[in-house]
Amino acid sequence: QAQLVESGGGLVNAGGSLRLSCKASRIMFSSYLMGWYRQAPGKQRELVADISSSGRINYSDSAQGRFTISRDNAKNTIYLQMSTLSPEDTAVYYCKAARVGDVDFWGQGTQVTVAS
């Protein structure tokens, strides 16, 4: 069974930065589309950014220009560098691995709280 473990969340002041990490195990990591999602209280889970196996990147409108997603296939890890954070970014951030013909795998999430 695949395992995704997020880390790096925490409490930060508005305008600050955080770097999230997601380490995957028991999957052929390099062949998966990897993504960051978030879910704020009372809201649906939404895509933040994803990065394909070939390195193509997609950002949500809210993440564009402030967040950077990257992957290190040698370490089976993806990252999300977040800057200029605002209270609206407060959410649980989840990592997802997806591949055509396979089930999606999710991590347990890491809490990000941005204080105003």
PDB file of C-alpha atoms in Angstrom:
ATOM      1  CA  GLN A   1       0.000   0.000   0.000  1.00  0.00           C
ATOM      2  CA  ALA A   2       1.312   3.417  -0.957  1.00  0.00           C
ATOM      3  CA  GLN A   3       2.103   5.867   1.785  1.00  0.00           C
ATOM      4  CA  LEU A   4       2.307   9.641   1.532  1.00  0.00           C
ATOM      5  CA  VAL A   5       3.526  11.633   4.513  1.00  0.00           C
ATOM      6  CA  GLU A   6       3.252  15.413   4.609  1.00  0.00           C
ATOM      7  CA  SER A   7       5.300  17.669   6.853  1.00  0.00           C
ATOM      8  CA  GLY A   8       6.215  21.303   7.261  1.00  0.00           C
ATOM      9  CA  GLY A   9       2.898  22.790   8.293  1.00  0.00           C
ATOM     10  CA  GLY A  10       2.515  25.115  11.224  1.00  0.00           C
ATOM     11  CA  LEU A  11       1.562  28.575  12.391  1.00  0.00           C
ATOM     12  CA  VAL A  12       2.913  31.572  10.525  1.00  0.00           C
ATOM     13  CA  ASN A  13       2.105  35.268  10.456  1.00  0.00           C
ATOM     14  CA  ALA A  14       0.514  36.872   7.428  1.00  0.00           C
ATOM     15  CA  GLY A  15       3.132  37.670   4.823  1.00  0.00           C
ATOM     16  CA  GLY A  16       5.324  34.808   5.963  1.00  0.00           C
ATOM     17  CA  SER A  17       6.496  31.658   4.233  1.00  0.00           C
ATOM     18  CA  LEU A  18       6.347  27.919   4.738  1.00  0.00           C
ATOM     19  CA  ARG A  19       7.724  24.941   2.889  1.00  0.00           C
ATOM     20  CA  LEU A  20       5.704  21.751   2.833  1.00  0.00           C
ATOM     21  CA  SER A  21       7.117  18.351   1.975  1.00  0.00           C
ATOM     22  CA  CYS A  22       5.448  15.109   0.983  1.00  0.00           C
ATOM     23  CA  LYS A  23       7.441  11.920   0.943  1.00  0.00           C
ATOM     24  CA  ALA A  24       6.022   8.940  -0.892  1.00  0.00           C
ATOM     25  CA  SER A  25       6.814   5.293  -0.420  1.00  0.00           C
ATOM     26  CA  ARG A  26       5.733   2.019  -1.995  1.00  0.00           C
ATOM     27  CA  ILE A  27       4.892   3.592  -5.356  1.00  0.00           C
ATOM     28  CA  MET A  28       6.815   4.125  -8.566  1.00  0.00           C
ATOM     29  CA  PHE A  29       7.034   7.784  -7.664  1.00  0.00           C
ATOM     30  CA  SER A  30       8.489   9.113 -10.903  1.00  0.00           C
ATOM     31  CA  SER A  31       5.498   7.866 -12.902  1.00  0.00           C
ATOM     32  CA  TYR A  32       2.873   9.659 -10.810  1.00  0.00           C
ATOM     33  CA  LEU A  33       1.239  13.027 -11.149  1.00  0.00           C
ATOM     34  CA  MET A  34       1.808  14.575  -7.732  1.00  0.00           C
ATOM     35  CA  GLY A  35      -0.327  17.319  -6.326  1.00  0.00           C
ATOM     36  CA  TRP A  36      -1.014  19.543  -3.360  1.00  0.00           C
ATOM     37  CA  TYR A  37      -4.603  20.131  -2.301  1.00  0.00           C
ATOM     38  CA  ARG A  38      -6.069  22.011   0.611  1.00  0.00           C
ATOM     39  CA  GLN A  39      -9.275  22.033   2.565  1.00  0.00           C
ATOM     40  CA  ALA A  40     -10.359  24.905   4.729  1.00  0.00           C
ATOM     41  CA  PRO A  41     -13.054  24.488   7.410  1.00  0.00           C
ATOM     42  CA  GLY A  42     -16.485  24.282   5.826  1.00  0.00           C
ATOM     43  CA  LYS A  43     -15.094  24.243   2.303  1.00  0.00           C
ATOM     44  CA  GLN A  44     -14.448  21.625  -0.324  1.00  0.00           C
ATOM     45  CA  ARG A  45     -10.985  20.290  -0.957  1.00  0.00           C
ATOM     46  CA  GLU A  46      -9.340  22.207  -3.783  1.00  0.00           C
ATOM     47  CA  LEU A  47      -6.285  21.840  -5.958  1.00  0.00           C
ATOM     48  CA  VAL A  48      -3.379  24.102  -5.089  1.00  0.00           C
ATOM     49  CA  ALA A  49      -0.793  22.867  -7.570  1.00  0.00           C
ATOM     50  CA  ASP A  50       0.310  19.715  -9.301  1.00  0.00           C
ATOM     51  CA  ILE A  51       3.347  18.496 -11.173  1.00  0.00           C
ATOM     52  CA  SER A  52       3.335  15.735 -13.750  1.00  0.00           C
ATOM     53  CA  SER A  53       5.844  12.955 -14.202  1.00  0.00           C
ATOM     54  CA  SER A  54       7.411  15.006 -16.984  1.00  0.00           C
ATOM     55  CA  GLY A  55       7.580  18.122 -14.818  1.00  0.00           C
ATOM     56  CA  ARG A  56       4.636  20.029 -16.243  1.00  0.00           C
ATOM     57  CA  ILE A  57       3.214  22.289 -13.534  1.00  0.00           C
ATOM     58  CA  ASN A  58      -0.279  23.584 -12.939  1.00  0.00           C
ATOM     59  CA  TYR A  59      -1.253  26.167 -10.318  1.00  0.00           C
ATOM     60  CA  SER A  60      -4.582  27.342  -9.040  1.00  0.00           C
ATOM     61  CA  ASP A  61      -5.282  31.029  -9.489  1.00  0.00           C
ATOM     62  CA  SER A  62      -4.752  31.638  -5.782  1.00  0.00           C
ATOM     63  CA  ALA A  63      -1.379  29.884  -5.804  1.00  0.00           C
ATOM     64  CA  GLN A  64      -0.012  31.358  -9.005  1.00  0.00           C
ATOM     65  CA  GLY A  65       2.841  33.721  -8.297  1.00  0.00           C
ATOM     66  CA  ARG A  66       3.050  32.927  -4.572  1.00  0.00           C
ATOM     67  CA  PHE A  67       3.571  29.174  -4.371  1.00  0.00           C
ATOM     68  CA  THR A  68       6.106  26.943  -6.072  1.00  0.00           C
ATOM     69  CA  ILE A  69       5.723  23.204  -6.455  1.00  0.00           C
ATOM     70  CA  SER A  70       8.678  20.969  -7.163  1.00  0.00           C
ATOM     71  CA  ARG A  71       9.588  17.310  -7.090  1.00  0.00           C
ATOM     72  CA  ASP A  72      12.730  15.336  -6.382  1.00  0.00           C
ATOM     73  CA  ASN A  73      12.358  11.889  -7.899  1.00  0.00           C
ATOM     74  CA  ALA A  74      15.545  10.680  -6.255  1.00  0.00           C
ATOM     75  CA  LYS A  75      14.000  11.364  -2.850  1.00  0.00           C
ATOM     76  CA  ASN A  76      10.400  10.393  -3.749  1.00  0.00           C
ATOM     77  CA  THR A  77       9.388  13.794  -2.446  1.00  0.00           C
ATOM     78  CA  ILE A  78       7.447  16.818  -3.580  1.00  0.00           C
ATOM     79  CA  TYR A  79       7.587  20.269  -2.076  1.00  0.00           C
ATOM     80  CA  LEU A  80       5.380  23.299  -1.888  1.00  0.00           C
ATOM     81  CA  GLN A  81       7.151  26.556  -1.177  1.00  0.00           C
ATOM     82  CA  MET A  82       4.541  29.050  -0.043  1.00  0.00           C
ATOM     83  CA  SER A  83       5.212  32.746   0.333  1.00  0.00           C
ATOM     84  CA  THR A  84       3.219  35.891   1.006  1.00  0.00           C
ATOM     85  CA  LEU A  85       0.781  33.806   3.003  1.00  0.00           C
ATOM     86  CA  SER A  86      -2.555  35.240   4.036  1.00  0.00           C
ATOM     87  CA  PRO A  87      -5.219  34.031   6.499  1.00  0.00           C
ATOM     88  CA  GLU A  88      -7.172  32.778   3.483  1.00  0.00           C
ATOM     89  CA  ASP A  89      -4.450  30.162   2.995  1.00  0.00           C
ATOM     90  CA  THR A  90      -5.311  28.581   6.335  1.00  0.00           C
ATOM     91  CA  ALA A  91      -6.259  24.970   5.649  1.00  0.00           C
ATOM     92  CA  VAL A  92      -5.195  21.375   5.913  1.00  0.00           C
ATOM     93  CA  TYR A  93      -2.836  20.690   3.029  1.00  0.00           C
ATOM     94  CA  TYR A  94      -2.895  17.246   1.453  1.00  0.00           C
ATOM     95  CA  CYS A  95      -0.567  15.484  -0.931  1.00  0.00           C
ATOM     96  CA  LYS A  96      -1.981  13.274  -3.685  1.00  0.00           C
ATOM     97  CA  ALA A  97      -0.444  10.773  -6.068  1.00  0.00           C
ATOM     98  CA  ALA A  98      -2.353   9.889  -9.223  1.00  0.00           C
ATOM     99  CA  ARG A  99      -1.704   7.766 -12.261  1.00  0.00           C
ATOM    100  CA  VAL A 100      -3.933   6.623 -15.109  1.00  0.00           C
ATOM    101  CA  GLY A 101      -5.310   3.190 -14.394  1.00  0.00           C
ATOM    102  CA  ASP A 102      -4.485   3.327 -10.702  1.00  0.00           C
ATOM    103  CA  VAL A 103      -6.290   4.525  -7.612  1.00  0.00           C
ATOM    104  CA  ASP A 104      -5.400   7.888  -6.146  1.00  0.00           C
ATOM    105  CA  PHE A 105      -3.336   7.948  -2.976  1.00  0.00           C
ATOM    106  CA  TRP A 106      -3.663  10.655  -0.329  1.00  0.00           C
ATOM    107  CA  GLY A 107      -1.619  11.688   2.636  1.00  0.00           C
ATOM    108  CA  GLN A 108      -3.044  12.456   6.067  1.00  0.00           C
ATOM    109  CA  GLY A 109      -2.568  16.177   5.681  1.00  0.00           C
ATOM    110  CA  THR A 110      -0.647  18.907   7.449  1.00  0.00           C
ATOM    111  CA  GLN A 111      -2.244  21.953   9.061  1.00  0.00           C
ATOM    112  CA  VAL A 112      -1.249  25.403   7.890  1.00  0.00           C
ATOM    113  CA  THR A 113      -2.510  28.317   9.954  1.00  0.00           C
ATOM    114  CA  VAL A 114      -1.843  31.908   8.951  1.00  0.00           C
ATOM    115  CA  ALA A 115      -2.403  34.485  11.651  1.00  0.00           C
ATOM    116  CA  SER A 116      -3.496  37.980  10.684  1.00  0.00           C
TER     117      SER A 116
END
